PDB file of C-alpha atoms and ligand atoms in Angstrom:
ATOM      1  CA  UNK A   1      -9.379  32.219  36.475  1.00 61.00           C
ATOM      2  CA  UNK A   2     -11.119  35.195  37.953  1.00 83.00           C
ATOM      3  CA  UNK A   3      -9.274  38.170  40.140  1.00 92.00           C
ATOM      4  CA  UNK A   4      -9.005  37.195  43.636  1.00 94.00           C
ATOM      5  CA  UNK A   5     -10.896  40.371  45.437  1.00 96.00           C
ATOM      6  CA  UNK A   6      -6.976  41.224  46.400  1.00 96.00           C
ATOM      7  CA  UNK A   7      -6.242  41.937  43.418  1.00 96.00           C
ATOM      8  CA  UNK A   8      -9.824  44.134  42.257  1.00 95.00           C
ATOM      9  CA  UNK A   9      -9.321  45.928  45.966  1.00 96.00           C
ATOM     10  CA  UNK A  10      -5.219  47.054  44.955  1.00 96.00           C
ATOM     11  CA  UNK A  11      -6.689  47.921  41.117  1.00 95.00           C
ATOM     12  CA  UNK A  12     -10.015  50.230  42.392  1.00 96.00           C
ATOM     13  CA  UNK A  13      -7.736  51.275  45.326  1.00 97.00           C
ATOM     14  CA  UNK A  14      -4.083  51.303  44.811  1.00 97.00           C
ATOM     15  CA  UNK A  15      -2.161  52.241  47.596  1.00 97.00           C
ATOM     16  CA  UNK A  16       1.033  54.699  47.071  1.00 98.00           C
ATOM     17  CA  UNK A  17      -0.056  56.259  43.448  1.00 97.00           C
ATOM     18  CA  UNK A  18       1.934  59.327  42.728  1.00 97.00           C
ATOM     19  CA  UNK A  19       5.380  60.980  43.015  1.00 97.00           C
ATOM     20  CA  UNK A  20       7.653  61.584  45.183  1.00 98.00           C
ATOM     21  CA  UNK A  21       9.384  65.365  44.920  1.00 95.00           C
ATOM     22  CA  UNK A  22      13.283  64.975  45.495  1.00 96.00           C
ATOM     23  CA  UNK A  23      13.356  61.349  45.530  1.00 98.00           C
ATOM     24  CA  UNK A  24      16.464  59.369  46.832  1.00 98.00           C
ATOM     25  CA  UNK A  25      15.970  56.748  43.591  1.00 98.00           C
ATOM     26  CA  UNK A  26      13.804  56.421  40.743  1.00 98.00           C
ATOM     27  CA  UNK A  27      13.116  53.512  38.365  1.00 97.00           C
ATOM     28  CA  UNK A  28      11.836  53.345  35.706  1.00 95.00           C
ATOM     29  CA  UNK A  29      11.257  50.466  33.305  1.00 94.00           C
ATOM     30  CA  UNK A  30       8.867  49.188  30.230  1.00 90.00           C
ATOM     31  CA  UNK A  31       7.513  45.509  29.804  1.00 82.00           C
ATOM     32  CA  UNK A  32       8.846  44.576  26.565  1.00 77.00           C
ATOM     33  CA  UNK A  33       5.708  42.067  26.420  1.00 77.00           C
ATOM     34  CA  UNK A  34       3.199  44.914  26.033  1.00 84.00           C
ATOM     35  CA  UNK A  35       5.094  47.941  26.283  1.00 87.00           C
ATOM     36  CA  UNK A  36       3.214  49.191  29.446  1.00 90.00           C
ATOM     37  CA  UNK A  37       5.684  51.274  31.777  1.00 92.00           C
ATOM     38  CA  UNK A  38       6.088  51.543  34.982  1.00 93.00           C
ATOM     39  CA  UNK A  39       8.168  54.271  37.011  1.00 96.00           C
ATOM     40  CA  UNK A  40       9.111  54.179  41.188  1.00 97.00           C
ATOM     41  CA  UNK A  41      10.057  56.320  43.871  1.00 98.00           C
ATOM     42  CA  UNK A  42      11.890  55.567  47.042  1.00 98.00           C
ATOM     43  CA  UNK A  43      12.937  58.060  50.003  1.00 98.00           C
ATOM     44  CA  UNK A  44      15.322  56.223  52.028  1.00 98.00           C
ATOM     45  CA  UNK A  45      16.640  57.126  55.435  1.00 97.00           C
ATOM     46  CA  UNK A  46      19.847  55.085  57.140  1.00 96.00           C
ATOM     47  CA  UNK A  47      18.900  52.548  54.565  1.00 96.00           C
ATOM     48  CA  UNK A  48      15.278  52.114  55.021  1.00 98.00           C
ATOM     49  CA  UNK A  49      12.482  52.966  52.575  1.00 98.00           C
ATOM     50  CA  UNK A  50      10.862  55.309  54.336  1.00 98.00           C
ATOM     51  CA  UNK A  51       8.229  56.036  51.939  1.00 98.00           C
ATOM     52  CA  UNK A  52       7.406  54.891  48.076  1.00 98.00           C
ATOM     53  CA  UNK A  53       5.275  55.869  45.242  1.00 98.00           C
ATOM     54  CA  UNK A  54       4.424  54.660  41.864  1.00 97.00           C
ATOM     55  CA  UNK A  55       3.223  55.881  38.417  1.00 96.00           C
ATOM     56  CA  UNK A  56       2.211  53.738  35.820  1.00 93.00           C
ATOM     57  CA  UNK A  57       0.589  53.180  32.358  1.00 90.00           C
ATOM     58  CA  UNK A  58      -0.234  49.616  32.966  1.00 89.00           C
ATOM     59  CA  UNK A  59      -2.647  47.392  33.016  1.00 92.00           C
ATOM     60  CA  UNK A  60      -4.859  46.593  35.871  1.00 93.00           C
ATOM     61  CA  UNK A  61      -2.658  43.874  36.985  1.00 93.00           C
ATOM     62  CA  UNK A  62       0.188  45.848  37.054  1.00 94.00           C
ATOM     63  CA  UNK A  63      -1.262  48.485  39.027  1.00 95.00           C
ATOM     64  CA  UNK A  64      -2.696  45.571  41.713  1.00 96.00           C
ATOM     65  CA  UNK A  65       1.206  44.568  42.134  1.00 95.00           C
ATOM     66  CA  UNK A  66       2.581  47.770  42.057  1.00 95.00           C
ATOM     67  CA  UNK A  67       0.229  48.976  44.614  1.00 97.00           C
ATOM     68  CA  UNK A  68       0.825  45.358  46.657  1.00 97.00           C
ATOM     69  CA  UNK A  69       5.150  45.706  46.036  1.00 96.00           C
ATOM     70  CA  UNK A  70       4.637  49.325  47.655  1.00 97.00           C
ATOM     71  CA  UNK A  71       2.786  47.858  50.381  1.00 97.00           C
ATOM     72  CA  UNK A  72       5.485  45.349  50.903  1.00 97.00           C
ATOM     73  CA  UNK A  73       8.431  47.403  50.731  1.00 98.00           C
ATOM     74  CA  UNK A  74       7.400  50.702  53.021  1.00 98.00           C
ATOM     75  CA  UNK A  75       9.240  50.615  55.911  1.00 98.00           C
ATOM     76  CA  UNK A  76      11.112  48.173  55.234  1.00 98.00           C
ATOM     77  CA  UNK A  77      15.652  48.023  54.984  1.00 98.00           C
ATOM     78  CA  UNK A  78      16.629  48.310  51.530  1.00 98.00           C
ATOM     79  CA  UNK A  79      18.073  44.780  51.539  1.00 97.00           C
ATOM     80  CA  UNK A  80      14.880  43.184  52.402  1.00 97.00           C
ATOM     81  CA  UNK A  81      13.062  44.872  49.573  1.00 97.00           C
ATOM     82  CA  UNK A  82      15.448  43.645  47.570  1.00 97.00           C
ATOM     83  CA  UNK A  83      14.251  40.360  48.507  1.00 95.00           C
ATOM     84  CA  UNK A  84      11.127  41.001  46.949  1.00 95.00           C
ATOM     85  CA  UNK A  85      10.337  38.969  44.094  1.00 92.00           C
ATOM     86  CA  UNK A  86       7.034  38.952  41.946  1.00 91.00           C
ATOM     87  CA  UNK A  87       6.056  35.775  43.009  1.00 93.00           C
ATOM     88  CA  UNK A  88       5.737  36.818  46.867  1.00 94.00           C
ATOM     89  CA  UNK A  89       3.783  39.791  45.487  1.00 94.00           C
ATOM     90  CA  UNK A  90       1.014  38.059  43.029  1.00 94.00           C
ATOM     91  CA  UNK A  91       1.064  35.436  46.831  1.00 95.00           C
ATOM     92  CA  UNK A  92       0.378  38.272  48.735  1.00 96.00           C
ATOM     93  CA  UNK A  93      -2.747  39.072  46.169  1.00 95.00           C
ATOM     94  CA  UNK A  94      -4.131  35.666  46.220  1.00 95.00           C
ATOM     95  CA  UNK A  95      -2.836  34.961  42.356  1.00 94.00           C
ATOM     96  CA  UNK A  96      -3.031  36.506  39.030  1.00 93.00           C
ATOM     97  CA  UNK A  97      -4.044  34.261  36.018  1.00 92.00           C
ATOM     98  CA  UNK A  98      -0.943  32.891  34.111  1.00 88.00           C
ATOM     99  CA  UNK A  99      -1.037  35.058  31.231  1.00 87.00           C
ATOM    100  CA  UNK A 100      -0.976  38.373  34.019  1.00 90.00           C
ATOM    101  CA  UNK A 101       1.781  37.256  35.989  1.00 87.00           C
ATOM    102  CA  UNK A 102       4.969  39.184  33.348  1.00 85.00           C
ATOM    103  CA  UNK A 103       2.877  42.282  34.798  1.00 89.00           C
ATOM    104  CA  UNK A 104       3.809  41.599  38.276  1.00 90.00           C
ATOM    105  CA  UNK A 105       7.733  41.247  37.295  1.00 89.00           C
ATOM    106  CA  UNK A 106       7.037  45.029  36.492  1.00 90.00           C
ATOM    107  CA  UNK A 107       6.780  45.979  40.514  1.00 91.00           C
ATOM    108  CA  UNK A 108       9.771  43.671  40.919  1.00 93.00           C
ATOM    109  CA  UNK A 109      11.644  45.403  38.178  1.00 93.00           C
ATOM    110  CA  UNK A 110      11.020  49.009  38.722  1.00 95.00           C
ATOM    111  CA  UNK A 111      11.537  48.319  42.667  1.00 96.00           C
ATOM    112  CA  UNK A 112      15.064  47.039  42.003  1.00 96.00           C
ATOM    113  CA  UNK A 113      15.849  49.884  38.916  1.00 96.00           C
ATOM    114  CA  UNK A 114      14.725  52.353  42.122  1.00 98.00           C
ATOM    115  CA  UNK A 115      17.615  51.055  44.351  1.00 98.00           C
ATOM    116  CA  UNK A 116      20.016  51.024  41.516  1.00 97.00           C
ATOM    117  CA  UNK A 117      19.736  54.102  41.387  1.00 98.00           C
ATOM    118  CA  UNK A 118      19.524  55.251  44.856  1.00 98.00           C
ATOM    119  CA  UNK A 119      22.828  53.242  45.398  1.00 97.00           C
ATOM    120  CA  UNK A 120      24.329  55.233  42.204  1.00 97.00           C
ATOM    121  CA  UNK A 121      23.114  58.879  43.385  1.00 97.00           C
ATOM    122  CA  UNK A 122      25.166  58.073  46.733  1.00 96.00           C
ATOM    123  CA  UNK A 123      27.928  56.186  45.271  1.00 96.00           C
ATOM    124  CA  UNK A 124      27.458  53.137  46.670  1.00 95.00           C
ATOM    125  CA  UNK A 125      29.422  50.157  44.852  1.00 94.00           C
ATOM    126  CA  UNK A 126      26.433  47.491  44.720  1.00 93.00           C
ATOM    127  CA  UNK A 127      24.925  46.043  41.982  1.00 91.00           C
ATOM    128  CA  UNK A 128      21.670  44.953  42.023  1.00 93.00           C
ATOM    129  CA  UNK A 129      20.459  41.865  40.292  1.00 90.00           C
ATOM    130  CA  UNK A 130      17.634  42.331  37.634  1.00 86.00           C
ATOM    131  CA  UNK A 131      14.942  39.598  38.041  1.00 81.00           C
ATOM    132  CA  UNK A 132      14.976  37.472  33.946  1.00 71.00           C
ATOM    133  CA  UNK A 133      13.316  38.679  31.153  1.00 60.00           C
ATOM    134  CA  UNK A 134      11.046  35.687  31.589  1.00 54.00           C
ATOM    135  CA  UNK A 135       8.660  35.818  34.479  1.00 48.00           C
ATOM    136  CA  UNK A 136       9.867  33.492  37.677  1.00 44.00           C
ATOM    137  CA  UNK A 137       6.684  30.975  37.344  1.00 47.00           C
ATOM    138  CA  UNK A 138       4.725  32.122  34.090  1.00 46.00           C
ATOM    139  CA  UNK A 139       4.562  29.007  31.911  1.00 41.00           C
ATOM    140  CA  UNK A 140       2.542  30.763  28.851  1.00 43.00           C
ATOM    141  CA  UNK A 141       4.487  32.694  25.935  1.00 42.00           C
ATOM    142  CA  UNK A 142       3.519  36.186  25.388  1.00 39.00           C
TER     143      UNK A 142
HETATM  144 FE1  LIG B   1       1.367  45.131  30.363  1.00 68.17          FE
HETATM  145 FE2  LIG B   1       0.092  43.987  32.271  1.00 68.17          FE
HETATM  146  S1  LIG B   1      -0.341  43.824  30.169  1.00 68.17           S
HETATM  147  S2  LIG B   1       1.839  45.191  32.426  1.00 68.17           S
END
């Protein structure tokens, strides 16, 4: 399976690469697959993401879903970007062959690590669940 054009336009031109001085949360989580890592920012404002960044030493899949889960999430509450799973994100890029898809739990992963610790800095008492260690829909071992 080739990249849909989705996917090639998020990798040549990802959206929301960088930093984001005096962040409200930060994630930051490794792949245990391939040992790429991939770290995010979130500003939030009366608990809505108000802007988002992300770093990464991924692969070009995982920059294409990072770049597509940033999308997603800017502007929206906190809750709903919780919501976000990996599969809606590799939907919203037209696919990713099977064997790319653990990259896309990344974006899910660092996205949720990023509100953990948002909710910790304030001292909010809400955990958030972690997607599994096994991709939602990948059906290849790696
Ligand atoms: Fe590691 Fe894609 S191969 S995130």
């Amino acid at each position: 399976m080739a990249y849909s054009e989705k996917v090639m336009d998020h990798f040549t031109h990802p959206r929301n690469v960088g930093e984001i001085e005096n962040a409200d949360g930060v994630g930051t989580v490794g792949n245990a697959k391939c040992g790429d890592i991939m770290q995010m920012f979130i500003k939030v404002e009366n608990d809505v993401i108000v802007d988002v960044k992300f770093k990464t030493f991924g692969c070009g899949a995982a920059i294409a879903t990072s770049s597509m889960a940033t999308e997603l999430i800017k502007g929206k509450s906190i809750d709903d970007a919780l919501k976000l799973t990996n599969s809606a994100v590799v939907e919203a890029l037209e696919g990713l062959p099977p064997v790319k898809v653990h990259c896309s739990v990344l974006a899910e992963e660092a996205i949720k690590s990023a509100i953990a610790d948002y909710y910790k800095r304030n001292g909010i008492d809400k955990e958030v669940e972690m997607p599994p260690e096994d991709c939602h829909e990948c059906a290849v071992e790696h």
